mmCIF file of C-alpha atoms in Angstrom:
data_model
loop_
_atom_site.group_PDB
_atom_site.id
_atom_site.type_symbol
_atom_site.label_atom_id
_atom_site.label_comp_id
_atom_site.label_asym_id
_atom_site.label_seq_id
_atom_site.Cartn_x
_atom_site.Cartn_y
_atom_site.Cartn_z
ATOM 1 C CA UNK A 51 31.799 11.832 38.328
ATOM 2 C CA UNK A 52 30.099 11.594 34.979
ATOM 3 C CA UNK A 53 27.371 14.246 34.369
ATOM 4 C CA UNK A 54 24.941 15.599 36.827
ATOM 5 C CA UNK A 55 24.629 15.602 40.442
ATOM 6 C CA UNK A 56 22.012 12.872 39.813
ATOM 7 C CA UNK A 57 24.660 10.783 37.462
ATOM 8 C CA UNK A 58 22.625 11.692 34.417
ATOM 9 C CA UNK A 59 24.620 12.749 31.207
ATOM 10 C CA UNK A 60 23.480 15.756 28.615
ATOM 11 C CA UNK A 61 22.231 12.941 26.400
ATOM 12 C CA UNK A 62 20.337 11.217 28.819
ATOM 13 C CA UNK A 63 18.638 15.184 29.806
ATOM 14 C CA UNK A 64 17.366 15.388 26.306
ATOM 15 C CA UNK A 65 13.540 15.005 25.432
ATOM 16 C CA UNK A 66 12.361 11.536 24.304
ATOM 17 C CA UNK A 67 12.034 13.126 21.019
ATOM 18 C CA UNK A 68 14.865 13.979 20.517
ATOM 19 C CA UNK A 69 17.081 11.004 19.087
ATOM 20 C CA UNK A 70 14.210 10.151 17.128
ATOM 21 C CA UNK A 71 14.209 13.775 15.551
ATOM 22 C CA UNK A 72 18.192 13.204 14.385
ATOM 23 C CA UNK A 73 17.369 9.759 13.392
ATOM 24 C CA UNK A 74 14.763 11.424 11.018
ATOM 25 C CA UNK A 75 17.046 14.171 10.077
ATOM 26 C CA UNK A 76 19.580 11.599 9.203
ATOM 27 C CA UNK A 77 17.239 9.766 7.295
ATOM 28 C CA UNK A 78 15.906 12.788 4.921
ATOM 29 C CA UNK A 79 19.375 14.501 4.706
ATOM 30 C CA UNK A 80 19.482 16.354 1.436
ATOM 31 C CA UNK A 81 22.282 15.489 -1.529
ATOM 32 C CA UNK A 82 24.989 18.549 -0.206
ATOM 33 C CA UNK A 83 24.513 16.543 3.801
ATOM 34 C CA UNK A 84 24.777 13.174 1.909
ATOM 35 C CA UNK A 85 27.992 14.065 -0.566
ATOM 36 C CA UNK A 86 29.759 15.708 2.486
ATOM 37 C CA UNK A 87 29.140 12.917 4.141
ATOM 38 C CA UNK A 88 30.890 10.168 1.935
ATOM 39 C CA UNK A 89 33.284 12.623 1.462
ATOM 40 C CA UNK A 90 34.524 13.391 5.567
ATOM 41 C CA UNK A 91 34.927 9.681 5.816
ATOM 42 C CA UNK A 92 37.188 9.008 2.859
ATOM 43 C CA UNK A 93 39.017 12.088 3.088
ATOM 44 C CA UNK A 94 38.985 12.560 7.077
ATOM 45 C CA UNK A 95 39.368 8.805 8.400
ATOM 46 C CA UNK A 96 40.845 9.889 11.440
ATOM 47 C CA UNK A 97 38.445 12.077 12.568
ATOM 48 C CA UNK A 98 35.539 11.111 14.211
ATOM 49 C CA UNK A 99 31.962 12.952 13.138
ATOM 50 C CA UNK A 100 28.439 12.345 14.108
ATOM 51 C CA UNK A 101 25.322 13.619 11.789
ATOM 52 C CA UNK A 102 22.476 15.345 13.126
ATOM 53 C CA UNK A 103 23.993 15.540 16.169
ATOM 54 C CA UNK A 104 21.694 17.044 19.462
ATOM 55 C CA UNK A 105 23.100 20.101 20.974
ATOM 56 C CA UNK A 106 21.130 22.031 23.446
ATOM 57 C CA UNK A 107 17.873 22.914 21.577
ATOM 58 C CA UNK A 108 19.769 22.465 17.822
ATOM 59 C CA UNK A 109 20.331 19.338 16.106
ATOM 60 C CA UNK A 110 23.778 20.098 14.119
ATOM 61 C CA UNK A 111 24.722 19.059 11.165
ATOM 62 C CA UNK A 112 28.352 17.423 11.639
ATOM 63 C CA UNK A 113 30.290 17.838 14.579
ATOM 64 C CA UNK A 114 33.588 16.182 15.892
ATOM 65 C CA UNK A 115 33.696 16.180 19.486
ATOM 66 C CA UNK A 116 37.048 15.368 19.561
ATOM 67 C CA UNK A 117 38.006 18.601 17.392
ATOM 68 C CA UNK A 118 35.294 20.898 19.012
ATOM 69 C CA UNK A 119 34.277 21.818 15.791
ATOM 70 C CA UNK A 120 30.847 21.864 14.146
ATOM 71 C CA UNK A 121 30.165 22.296 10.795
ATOM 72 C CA UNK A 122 26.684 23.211 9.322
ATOM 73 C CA UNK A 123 25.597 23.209 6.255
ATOM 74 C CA UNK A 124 23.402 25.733 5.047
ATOM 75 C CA UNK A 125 20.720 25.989 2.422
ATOM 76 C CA UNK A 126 18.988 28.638 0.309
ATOM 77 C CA UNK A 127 16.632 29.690 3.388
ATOM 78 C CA UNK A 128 19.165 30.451 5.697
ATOM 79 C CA UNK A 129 19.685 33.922 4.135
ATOM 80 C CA UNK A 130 16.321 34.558 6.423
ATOM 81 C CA UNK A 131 17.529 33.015 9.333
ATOM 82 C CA UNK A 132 20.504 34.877 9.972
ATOM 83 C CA UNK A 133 19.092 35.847 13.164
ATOM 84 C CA UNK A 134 18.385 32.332 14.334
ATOM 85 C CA UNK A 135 21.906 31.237 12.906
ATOM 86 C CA UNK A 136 23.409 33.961 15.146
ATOM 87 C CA UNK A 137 22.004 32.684 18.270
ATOM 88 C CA UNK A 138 23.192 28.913 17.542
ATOM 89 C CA UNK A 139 26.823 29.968 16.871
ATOM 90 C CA UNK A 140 26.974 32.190 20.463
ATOM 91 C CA UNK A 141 25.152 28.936 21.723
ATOM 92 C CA UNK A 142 27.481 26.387 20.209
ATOM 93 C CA UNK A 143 30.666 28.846 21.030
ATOM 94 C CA UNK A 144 29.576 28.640 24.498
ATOM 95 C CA UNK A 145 29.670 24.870 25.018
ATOM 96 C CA UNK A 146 33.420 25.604 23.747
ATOM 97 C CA UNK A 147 32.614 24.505 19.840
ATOM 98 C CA UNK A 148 33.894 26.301 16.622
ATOM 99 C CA UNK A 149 31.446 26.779 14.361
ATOM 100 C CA UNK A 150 32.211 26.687 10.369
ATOM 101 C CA UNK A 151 28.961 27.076 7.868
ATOM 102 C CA UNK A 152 29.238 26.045 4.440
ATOM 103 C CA UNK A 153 26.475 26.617 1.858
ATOM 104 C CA UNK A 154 24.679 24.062 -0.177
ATOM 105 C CA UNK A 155 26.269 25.458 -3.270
ATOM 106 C CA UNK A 156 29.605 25.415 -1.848
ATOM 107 C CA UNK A 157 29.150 21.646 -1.319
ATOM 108 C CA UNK A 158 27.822 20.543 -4.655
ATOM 109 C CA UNK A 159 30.128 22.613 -6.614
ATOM 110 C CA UNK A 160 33.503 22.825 -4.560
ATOM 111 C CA UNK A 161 33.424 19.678 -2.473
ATOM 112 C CA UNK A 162 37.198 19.172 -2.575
ATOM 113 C CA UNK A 163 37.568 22.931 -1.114
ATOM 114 C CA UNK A 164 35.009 22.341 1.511
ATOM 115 C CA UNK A 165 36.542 19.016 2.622
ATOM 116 C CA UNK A 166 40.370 20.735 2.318
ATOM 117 C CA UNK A 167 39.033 23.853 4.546
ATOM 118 C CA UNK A 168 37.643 20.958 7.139
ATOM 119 C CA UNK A 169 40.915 19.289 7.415
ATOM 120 C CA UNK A 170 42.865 22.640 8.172
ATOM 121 C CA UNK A 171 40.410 23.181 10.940
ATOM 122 C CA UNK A 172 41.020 19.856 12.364
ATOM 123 C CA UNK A 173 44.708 19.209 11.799
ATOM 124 C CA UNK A 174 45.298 20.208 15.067
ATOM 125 C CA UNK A 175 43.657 17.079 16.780
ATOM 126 C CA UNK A 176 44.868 14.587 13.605
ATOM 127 C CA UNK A 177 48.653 14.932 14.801
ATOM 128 C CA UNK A 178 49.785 11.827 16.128
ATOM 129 C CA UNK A 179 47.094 9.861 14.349
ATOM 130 C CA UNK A 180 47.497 7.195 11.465
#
C-alpha cells in the first residue's frame, strides 16, 4: 500500500502552503541555484533532480530521489546558521538522504568542480543508464 494507513502520501500530508512556498522559491532562486541548475541538466541528463524540493519542515535545494542525495547550496548567511544546518542534515540523513553543501562561491567560480563532485556522488545510480 502506498503511504499512510489512510492511503495518503508525504506529499499529500504537507500544509497547503507548502507547494506554493517551493513554487516561490523556484521562482526567486538566486544566480549560483539558477547556473547549477542549467548546468545538472546538461551535464547530468540521466539523473533526475527536483528544485526546491519539500522535505519534512525544509524545502531543499536539489535532490535526486533516485540517488538519495541532496545537495544544498549555501550562501553567505549560512556561516550563522550552522546550528540550523546541523539539524537539517541529521533530519535529511534520517529519511536515508546524503547530504552534500556547496557554497555560493563555489558555484559561481568552480561550476565544473561542483557539477564533477555531483556526478561522483551519483555514479552509483547512473550505471546501466544511457
Amino acid at each position: 500500500m502506498r503511504g499512510n494507513a489512510q492511503g495518503l502520501t508525504k506529499r499529500q500530508l504537507l500544509p497547503a502552503t507548502t507547494v506554493s512556498r517551493s513554487r516561490e522559491l523556484r521562482q526567486n532562486a538566486g544566480e549560483p541555484e539558477r547556473r547549477l541548475w542549467r548546468a545538472l541538466r546538461e551535464a547530468l541528463p540521466g539523473m533526475k533532480f527536483r528544485r526546491q524540493v519539500p522535505m519534512g519542515p525544509y524545502h531543499v535545494d536539489f535532490c535526486s530521489h533516485t540517488a538519495r542525495l541532496v545537495i544544498e547550496i549555501d550562501g553567505d548567511d549560512h556561516a550563522a546558521k550552522l546550528e540550523s544546518d546541523a539539524a537539517q542534515t541529521r533530519f535529511l540523513k534520517h529519511e536515508g538522504y546524503n547530504v552534500i553543501r556547496f557554497a555560493n562561491a563555489d558555484v559561481m567560480t568552480d561550476l565544473d568542480g561542483v557539477v564533477m563532485a555531483i556526478g561522483a556522488r551519483t555514479a552509483h545510480t547512473q550505471k546501466g543508464r544511457p
